[in-house]
PDB file of C-alpha atoms in Angstrom:
ATOM      1  CA  UNK A   1     -16.190  33.307  56.955  1.00  0.00           C
ATOM      2  CA  UNK A   2     -16.978  35.779  54.172  1.00  0.00           C
ATOM      3  CA  UNK A   3     -20.158  35.469  52.090  1.00  0.00           C
ATOM      4  CA  UNK A   4     -18.052  34.333  49.136  1.00  0.00           C
ATOM      5  CA  UNK A   5     -16.336  31.633  51.166  1.00  0.00           C
ATOM      6  CA  UNK A   6     -19.742  30.503  52.382  1.00  0.00           C
ATOM      7  CA  UNK A   7     -20.958  30.305  48.770  1.00  0.00           C
ATOM      8  CA  UNK A   8     -17.954  28.150  47.936  1.00  0.00           C
ATOM      9  CA  UNK A   9     -18.655  25.810  50.839  1.00  0.00           C
ATOM     10  CA  UNK A  10     -22.279  25.596  49.709  1.00  0.00           C
ATOM     11  CA  UNK A  11     -21.169  24.723  46.173  1.00  0.00           C
ATOM     12  CA  UNK A  12     -18.821  22.034  47.502  1.00  0.00           C
ATOM     13  CA  UNK A  13     -21.585  20.531  49.619  1.00  0.00           C
ATOM     14  CA  UNK A  14     -23.835  20.506  46.559  1.00  0.00           C
ATOM     15  CA  UNK A  15     -21.042  18.770  44.660  1.00  0.00           C
ATOM     16  CA  UNK A  16     -20.983  16.025  47.303  1.00  0.00           C
ATOM     17  CA  UNK A  17     -24.724  15.529  46.960  1.00  0.00           C
ATOM     18  CA  UNK A  18     -24.648  15.501  43.165  1.00  0.00           C
ATOM     19  CA  UNK A  19     -21.984  12.778  43.112  1.00  0.00           C
ATOM     20  CA  UNK A  20     -23.480  10.720  45.943  1.00  0.00           C
ATOM     21  CA  UNK A  21     -25.061   8.370  43.418  1.00  0.00           C
ATOM     22  CA  UNK A  22     -21.686   7.308  42.011  1.00  0.00           C
ATOM     23  CA  UNK A  23     -21.612   3.729  43.251  1.00  0.00           C
ATOM     24  CA  UNK A  24     -18.494   1.736  44.166  1.00  0.00           C
ATOM     25  CA  UNK A  25     -17.257  -0.646  41.466  1.00  0.00           C
ATOM     26  CA  UNK A  26     -14.455  -3.217  41.214  1.00  0.00           C
ATOM     27  CA  UNK A  27     -11.315  -1.195  40.561  1.00  0.00           C
ATOM     28  CA  UNK A  28      -8.409  -2.870  38.832  1.00  0.00           C
ATOM     29  CA  UNK A  29      -5.152  -1.439  37.647  1.00  0.00           C
ATOM     30  CA  UNK A  30      -1.393  -1.680  37.411  1.00  0.00           C
ATOM     31  CA  UNK A  31      -0.282  -4.459  39.756  1.00  0.00           C
ATOM     32  CA  UNK A  32       3.308  -3.276  39.517  1.00  0.00           C
ATOM     33  CA  UNK A  33       2.434   0.045  41.178  1.00  0.00           C
ATOM     34  CA  UNK A  34      -0.513  -0.998  43.360  1.00  0.00           C
ATOM     35  CA  UNK A  35      -1.257  -3.911  45.669  1.00  0.00           C
ATOM     36  CA  UNK A  36      -4.526  -5.807  45.944  1.00  0.00           C
ATOM     37  CA  UNK A  37      -5.340  -3.941  49.160  1.00  0.00           C
ATOM     38  CA  UNK A  38      -5.187  -0.668  47.204  1.00  0.00           C
ATOM     39  CA  UNK A  39      -7.723  -1.917  44.678  1.00  0.00           C
ATOM     40  CA  UNK A  40      -9.919  -3.139  47.531  1.00  0.00           C
ATOM     41  CA  UNK A  41      -9.784   0.290  49.170  1.00  0.00           C
ATOM     42  CA  UNK A  42     -10.664   2.071  45.919  1.00  0.00           C
ATOM     43  CA  UNK A  43     -13.534  -0.358  45.362  1.00  0.00           C
ATOM     44  CA  UNK A  44     -15.061   0.357  48.750  1.00  0.00           C
ATOM     45  CA  UNK A  45     -16.997   3.241  50.371  1.00  0.00           C
ATOM     46  CA  UNK A  46     -15.823   6.680  49.291  1.00  0.00           C
ATOM     47  CA  UNK A  47     -15.383   8.028  52.822  1.00  0.00           C
ATOM     48  CA  UNK A  48     -13.033   5.151  53.697  1.00  0.00           C
ATOM     49  CA  UNK A  49     -10.607   5.917  50.870  1.00  0.00           C
ATOM     50  CA  UNK A  50      -7.580   7.637  52.378  1.00  0.00           C
ATOM     51  CA  UNK A  51      -6.397  11.071  51.280  1.00  0.00           C
ATOM     52  CA  UNK A  52      -3.101   9.448  50.254  1.00  0.00           C
ATOM     53  CA  UNK A  53      -4.926   7.085  47.910  1.00  0.00           C
ATOM     54  CA  UNK A  54      -7.037   9.911  46.470  1.00  0.00           C
ATOM     55  CA  UNK A  55      -3.819  11.831  45.837  1.00  0.00           C
ATOM     56  CA  UNK A  56      -2.223   8.835  44.174  1.00  0.00           C
ATOM     57  CA  UNK A  57      -5.127   8.416  41.758  1.00  0.00           C
ATOM     58  CA  UNK A  58      -5.089  12.125  40.913  1.00  0.00           C
ATOM     59  CA  UNK A  59      -1.369  12.005  40.115  1.00  0.00           C
ATOM     60  CA  UNK A  60      -1.315   8.697  38.278  1.00  0.00           C
ATOM     61  CA  UNK A  61      -1.503   8.432  34.497  1.00  0.00           C
ATOM     62  CA  UNK A  62      -4.959   7.293  33.336  1.00  0.00           C
ATOM     63  CA  UNK A  63      -3.612   4.109  31.752  1.00  0.00           C
ATOM     64  CA  UNK A  64      -2.911   2.652  35.195  1.00  0.00           C
ATOM     65  CA  UNK A  65      -6.620   1.969  35.790  1.00  0.00           C
ATOM     66  CA  UNK A  66      -9.146  -0.340  34.165  1.00  0.00           C
ATOM     67  CA  UNK A  67     -11.743   2.450  34.040  1.00  0.00           C
ATOM     68  CA  UNK A  68     -10.043   5.771  34.713  1.00  0.00           C
ATOM     69  CA  UNK A  69     -12.987   8.055  33.807  1.00  0.00           C
ATOM     70  CA  UNK A  70     -15.318   6.250  36.196  1.00  0.00           C
ATOM     71  CA  UNK A  71     -12.738   6.118  39.002  1.00  0.00           C
ATOM     72  CA  UNK A  72     -11.824   9.790  38.656  1.00  0.00           C
ATOM     73  CA  UNK A  73     -15.491  10.753  38.484  1.00  0.00           C
ATOM     74  CA  UNK A  74     -16.222   8.904  41.713  1.00  0.00           C
ATOM     75  CA  UNK A  75     -13.307  10.609  43.485  1.00  0.00           C
ATOM     76  CA  UNK A  76     -14.024  14.052  42.059  1.00  0.00           C
ATOM     77  CA  UNK A  77     -15.769  15.549  45.143  1.00  0.00           C
ATOM     78  CA  UNK A  78     -12.856  14.471  47.346  1.00  0.00           C
ATOM     79  CA  UNK A  79     -10.267  15.792  44.895  1.00  0.00           C
ATOM     80  CA  UNK A  80     -11.943  19.114  44.179  1.00  0.00           C
ATOM     81  CA  UNK A  81     -12.646  19.965  47.826  1.00  0.00           C
ATOM     82  CA  UNK A  82      -8.975  19.445  48.661  1.00  0.00           C
ATOM     83  CA  UNK A  83      -7.863  21.446  45.620  1.00  0.00           C
ATOM     84  CA  UNK A  84      -9.983  24.566  46.117  1.00  0.00           C
ATOM     85  CA  UNK A  85      -9.208  24.750  49.836  1.00  0.00           C
ATOM     86  CA  UNK A  86      -5.478  24.592  49.167  1.00  0.00           C
ATOM     87  CA  UNK A  87      -4.982  21.246  50.896  1.00  0.00           C
ATOM     88  CA  UNK A  88      -4.081  19.102  47.906  1.00  0.00           C
ATOM     89  CA  UNK A  89      -0.379  18.688  47.205  1.00  0.00           C
ATOM     90  CA  UNK A  90      -0.859  17.999  43.516  1.00  0.00           C
ATOM     91  CA  UNK A  91      -0.151  20.446  40.691  1.00  0.00           C
ATOM     92  CA  UNK A  92      -3.404  22.232  39.849  1.00  0.00           C
ATOM     93  CA  UNK A  93      -2.514  22.044  36.150  1.00  0.00           C
ATOM     94  CA  UNK A  94      -2.386  18.267  36.464  1.00  0.00           C
ATOM     95  CA  UNK A  95      -5.867  18.179  37.999  1.00  0.00           C
ATOM     96  CA  UNK A  96      -7.209  20.192  35.065  1.00  0.00           C
ATOM     97  CA  UNK A  97      -5.586  17.806  32.597  1.00  0.00           C
ATOM     98  CA  UNK A  98      -6.950  14.783  34.461  1.00  0.00           C
ATOM     99  CA  UNK A  99     -10.453  16.267  34.312  1.00  0.00           C
ATOM    100  CA  UNK A 100     -10.086  16.559  30.553  1.00  0.00           C
ATOM    101  CA  UNK A 101      -8.835  12.980  30.339  1.00  0.00           C
ATOM    102  CA  UNK A 102     -11.912  11.876  32.288  1.00  0.00           C
ATOM    103  CA  UNK A 103     -14.078  13.855  29.828  1.00  0.00           C
ATOM    104  CA  UNK A 104     -15.918  15.577  32.672  1.00  0.00           C
ATOM    105  CA  UNK A 105     -18.125  17.680  30.398  1.00  0.00           C
ATOM    106  CA  UNK A 106     -19.715  14.468  29.072  1.00  0.00           C
ATOM    107  CA  UNK A 107     -20.818  13.276  32.519  1.00  0.00           C
ATOM    108  CA  UNK A 108     -24.448  13.408  33.600  1.00  0.00           C
ATOM    109  CA  UNK A 109     -25.804  16.958  33.586  1.00  0.00           C
ATOM    110  CA  UNK A 110     -26.230  17.295  37.395  1.00  0.00           C
ATOM    111  CA  UNK A 111     -22.555  16.382  37.863  1.00  0.00           C
ATOM    112  CA  UNK A 112     -21.365  18.815  35.200  1.00  0.00           C
ATOM    113  CA  UNK A 113     -23.506  21.659  36.543  1.00  0.00           C
ATOM    114  CA  UNK A 114     -22.333  21.032  40.107  1.00  0.00           C
ATOM    115  CA  UNK A 115     -18.724  21.280  38.958  1.00  0.00           C
ATOM    116  CA  UNK A 116     -19.404  24.438  36.968  1.00  0.00           C
ATOM    117  CA  UNK A 117     -20.943  25.980  40.083  1.00  0.00           C
ATOM    118  CA  UNK A 118     -17.785  25.155  42.023  1.00  0.00           C
ATOM    119  CA  UNK A 119     -15.564  26.765  39.368  1.00  0.00           C
ATOM    120  CA  UNK A 120     -17.595  29.986  39.535  1.00  0.00           C
ATOM    121  CA  UNK A 121     -17.800  30.074  43.327  1.00  0.00           C
ATOM    122  CA  UNK A 122     -14.101  29.309  43.681  1.00  0.00           C
ATOM    123  CA  UNK A 123     -13.134  32.043  41.231  1.00  0.00           C
ATOM    124  CA  UNK A 124     -15.348  34.636  42.938  1.00  0.00           C
ATOM    125  CA  UNK A 125     -13.976  33.674  46.338  1.00  0.00           C
ATOM    126  CA  UNK A 126     -10.410  33.909  45.062  1.00  0.00           C
ATOM    127  CA  UNK A 127     -10.978  37.391  43.645  1.00  0.00           C
ATOM    128  CA  UNK A 128     -12.235  38.546  47.046  1.00  0.00           C
ATOM    129  CA  UNK A 129      -9.488  36.880  49.097  1.00  0.00           C
ATOM    130  CA  UNK A 130      -5.842  37.888  49.139  1.00  0.00           C
ATOM    131  CA  UNK A 131      -3.733  35.981  49.757  1.00  0.00           C
ATOM    132  CA  UNK A 132      -5.784  32.987  48.649  1.00  0.00           C
ATOM    133  CA  UNK A 133      -5.241  29.315  49.549  1.00  0.00           C
ATOM    134  CA  UNK A 134      -4.256  28.610  45.935  1.00  0.00           C
ATOM    135  CA  UNK A 135      -2.142  31.165  44.014  1.00  0.00           C
ATOM    136  CA  UNK A 136      -4.092  33.142  41.433  1.00  0.00           C
ATOM    137  CA  UNK A 137      -2.183  31.788  38.438  1.00  0.00           C
ATOM    138  CA  UNK A 138      -2.884  28.174  39.395  1.00  0.00           C
ATOM    139  CA  UNK A 139      -6.563  28.884  40.028  1.00  0.00           C
ATOM    140  CA  UNK A 140      -6.966  30.698  36.713  1.00  0.00           C
ATOM    141  CA  UNK A 141      -5.144  27.941  34.873  1.00  0.00           C
ATOM    142  CA  UNK A 142      -7.306  25.161  36.315  1.00  0.00           C
ATOM    143  CA  UNK A 143     -10.648  26.788  35.570  1.00  0.00           C
ATOM    144  CA  UNK A 144      -9.466  27.872  32.124  1.00  0.00           C
ATOM    145  CA  UNK A 145      -8.176  24.480  31.032  1.00  0.00           C
ATOM    146  CA  UNK A 146     -11.093  22.597  32.574  1.00  0.00           C
ATOM    147  CA  UNK A 147     -13.664  24.773  30.788  1.00  0.00           C
ATOM    148  CA  UNK A 148     -11.541  25.428  27.680  1.00  0.00           C
ATOM    149  CA  UNK A 149     -12.220  29.145  27.933  1.00  0.00           C
ATOM    150  CA  UNK A 150     -10.359  32.053  29.488  1.00  0.00           C
ATOM    151  CA  UNK A 151     -12.382  35.139  28.645  1.00  0.00           C
ATOM    152  CA  UNK A 152     -15.299  34.638  31.091  1.00  0.00           C
ATOM    153  CA  UNK A 153     -12.872  34.409  34.010  1.00  0.00           C
ATOM    154  CA  UNK A 154     -11.066  37.552  32.887  1.00  0.00           C
ATOM    155  CA  UNK A 155     -14.396  39.357  32.485  1.00  0.00           C
ATOM    156  CA  UNK A 156     -15.323  38.462  36.077  1.00  0.00           C
ATOM    157  CA  UNK A 157     -11.953  39.800  37.180  1.00  0.00           C
ATOM    158  CA  UNK A 158     -12.485  43.044  35.280  1.00  0.00           C
ATOM    159  CA  UNK A 159     -15.841  43.507  36.998  1.00  0.00           C
ATOM    160  CA  UNK A 160     -14.434  42.779  40.474  1.00  0.00           C
ATOM    161  CA  UNK A 161     -12.859  46.028  41.572  1.00  0.00           C
ATOM    162  CA  UNK A 162     -11.649  45.183  45.057  1.00  0.00           C
ATOM    163  CA  UNK A 163      -8.252  45.499  46.773  1.00  0.00           C
ATOM    164  CA  UNK A 164      -7.971  41.709  46.739  1.00  0.00           C
ATOM    165  CA  UNK A 165      -8.631  41.481  43.000  1.00  0.00           C
ATOM    166  CA  UNK A 166      -6.096  44.226  42.321  1.00  0.00           C
ATOM    167  CA  UNK A 167      -3.497  42.515  44.500  1.00  0.00           C
ATOM    168  CA  UNK A 168      -4.027  39.309  42.552  1.00  0.00           C
ATOM    169  CA  UNK A 169      -3.512  41.232  39.303  1.00  0.00           C
ATOM    170  CA  UNK A 170      -0.182  42.515  40.580  1.00  0.00           C
ATOM    171  CA  UNK A 171       0.815  38.980  41.579  1.00  0.00           C
ATOM    172  CA  UNK A 172      -0.109  37.565  38.179  1.00  0.00           C
ATOM    173  CA  UNK A 173       1.696  40.301  36.279  1.00  0.00           C
ATOM    174  CA  UNK A 174       4.841  39.854  38.350  1.00  0.00           C
ATOM    175  CA  UNK A 175       4.674  36.127  37.669  1.00  0.00           C
ATOM    176  CA  UNK A 176       4.010  36.064  33.928  1.00  0.00           C
ATOM    177  CA  UNK A 177       6.275  38.997  33.067  1.00  0.00           C
ATOM    178  CA  UNK A 178       9.333  37.260  34.498  1.00  0.00           C
ATOM    179  CA  UNK A 179      11.563  36.822  31.457  1.00  0.00           C
ATOM    180  CA  UNK A 180       8.463  37.780  29.411  1.00  0.00           C
ATOM    181  CA  UNK A 181       6.888  34.345  29.822  1.00  0.00           C
ATOM    182  CA  UNK A 182       3.580  35.978  28.851  1.00  0.00           C
ATOM    183  CA  UNK A 183       4.733  35.965  25.207  1.00  0.00           C
ATOM    184  CA  UNK A 184       4.293  32.176  25.086  1.00  0.00           C
ATOM    185  CA  UNK A 185       2.064  31.279  28.017  1.00  0.00           C
ATOM    186  CA  UNK A 186       0.424  27.883  27.996  1.00  0.00           C
ATOM    187  CA  UNK A 187      -1.898  26.491  30.640  1.00  0.00           C
ATOM    188  CA  UNK A 188      -2.454  22.889  31.631  1.00  0.00           C
ATOM    189  CA  UNK A 189      -0.038  20.130  32.534  1.00  0.00           C
ATOM    190  CA  UNK A 190       0.227  19.233  28.863  1.00  0.00           C
ATOM    191  CA  UNK A 191       0.018  22.852  27.640  1.00  0.00           C
ATOM    192  CA  UNK A 192      -3.559  22.369  26.453  1.00  0.00           C
ATOM    193  CA  UNK A 193      -4.486  26.054  26.402  1.00  0.00           C
ATOM    194  CA  UNK A 194      -2.387  28.765  24.731  1.00  0.00           C
ATOM    195  CA  UNK A 195      -3.330  31.857  26.728  1.00  0.00           C
ATOM    196  CA  UNK A 196      -0.952  34.514  25.403  1.00  0.00           C
ATOM    197  CA  UNK A 197      -3.199  36.459  23.018  1.00  0.00           C
ATOM    198  CA  UNK A 198      -6.188  36.700  25.362  1.00  0.00           C
ATOM    199  CA  UNK A 199      -4.312  37.240  28.613  1.00  0.00           C
ATOM    200  CA  UNK A 200      -1.775  39.717  27.268  1.00  0.00           C
ATOM    201  CA  UNK A 201      -4.504  41.649  25.493  1.00  0.00           C
ATOM    202  CA  UNK A 202      -6.461  41.845  28.728  1.00  0.00           C
ATOM    203  CA  UNK A 203      -3.446  42.974  30.749  1.00  0.00           C
ATOM    204  CA  UNK A 204      -2.685  45.722  28.229  1.00  0.00           C
ATOM    205  CA  UNK A 205      -6.274  47.007  28.122  1.00  0.00           C
ATOM    206  CA  UNK A 206      -8.855  46.122  30.785  1.00  0.00           C
ATOM    207  CA  UNK A 207      -6.327  45.601  33.571  1.00  0.00           C
ATOM    208  CA  UNK A 208      -3.743  48.221  32.639  1.00  0.00           C
ATOM    209  CA  UNK A 209      -5.021  51.019  34.873  1.00  0.00           C
ATOM    210  CA  UNK A 210      -5.097  48.688  37.892  1.00  0.00           C
ATOM    211  CA  UNK A 211      -1.512  47.452  37.782  1.00  0.00           C
ATOM    212  CA  UNK A 212       1.473  49.666  38.528  1.00  0.00           C
ATOM    213  CA  UNK A 213       4.120  47.867  36.507  1.00  0.00           C
ATOM    214  CA  UNK A 214       6.111  49.728  33.861  1.00  0.00           C
ATOM    215  CA  UNK A 215       6.995  46.469  32.100  1.00  0.00           C
ATOM    216  CA  UNK A 216       3.503  46.470  30.615  1.00  0.00           C
ATOM    217  CA  UNK A 217       4.507  49.548  28.607  1.00  0.00           C
ATOM    218  CA  UNK A 218       7.428  47.769  26.947  1.00  0.00           C
ATOM    219  CA  UNK A 219       7.153  48.228  23.146  1.00  0.00           C
ATOM    220  CA  UNK A 220       8.070  44.565  22.697  1.00  0.00           C
ATOM    221  CA  UNK A 221       4.913  43.484  24.498  1.00  0.00           C
ATOM    222  CA  UNK A 222       2.793  45.873  22.487  1.00  0.00           C
ATOM    223  CA  UNK A 223       4.187  44.540  19.224  1.00  0.00           C
ATOM    224  CA  UNK A 224       3.867  40.952  20.356  1.00  0.00           C
ATOM    225  CA  UNK A 225       0.224  41.471  21.250  1.00  0.00           C
ATOM    226  CA  UNK A 226      -0.566  42.862  17.809  1.00  0.00           C
ATOM    227  CA  UNK A 227       1.095  39.839  16.194  1.00  0.00           C
ATOM    228  CA  UNK A 228      -0.607  37.363  18.527  1.00  0.00           C
ATOM    229  CA  UNK A 229      -4.009  38.927  17.896  1.00  0.00           C
ATOM    230  CA  UNK A 230      -3.592  38.780  14.127  1.00  0.00           C
ATOM    231  CA  UNK A 231      -2.539  35.155  14.348  1.00  0.00           C
ATOM    232  CA  UNK A 232      -5.467  34.241  16.601  1.00  0.00           C
ATOM    233  CA  UNK A 233      -7.981  35.977  14.324  1.00  0.00           C
ATOM    234  CA  UNK A 234      -6.597  34.529  11.076  1.00  0.00           C
ATOM    235  CA  UNK A 235      -8.864  31.994   9.317  1.00  0.00           C
ATOM    236  CA  UNK A 236      -7.794  28.421   9.951  1.00  0.00           C
ATOM    237  CA  UNK A 237      -5.811  29.279  13.085  1.00  0.00           C
ATOM    238  CA  UNK A 238      -6.300  26.623  15.796  1.00  0.00           C
TER     239      UNK A 238
END
């Protein structure tokens, strides 16, 4: 195990400890989709809740539960450990959107800080591991949408000059340049974060000398970036 992977495991263990005080509570929800035994399971000890049930909660719309934020918060260590180790068969964009729906940044400070530590450790580990358990685009999208900021993650990438980081850049470019998706790239299951201006600007500047892809020199992309930057910087622009 690399030092970065060890740091990620340490952050995940700290996440478990931070959330250990989240007590069981009587879970109720949609009786059309779930049976009484499901509510009983979700109301019991965390370690006895099956992975299938954790997955179901992560995929389900928040309105199916009597107290979605509290339920998602209690399951967060289980969900996040499966996600960052590539063992969760749920769209990473959906997990980011569910975190927003649960208003994770309003939770108690130790919980929020423990999650922030996981985001940072996961991102560093990803940049030093190629291939990674979760594709680079999905990892970047989750941490961006969850934190509502893209630039810090790109800055870490710029500063990480390793073969793995460069290989991830090539993967991302090949992905987002397919049919020029980069010109209208949105992150999150519900397209919460419009990433085009920041990501394209970064690819055309900070990352350009590290990616051997002639498509980045297309005049259309250059012109689009100038337009996107002006729009982003205009007063009153969301």
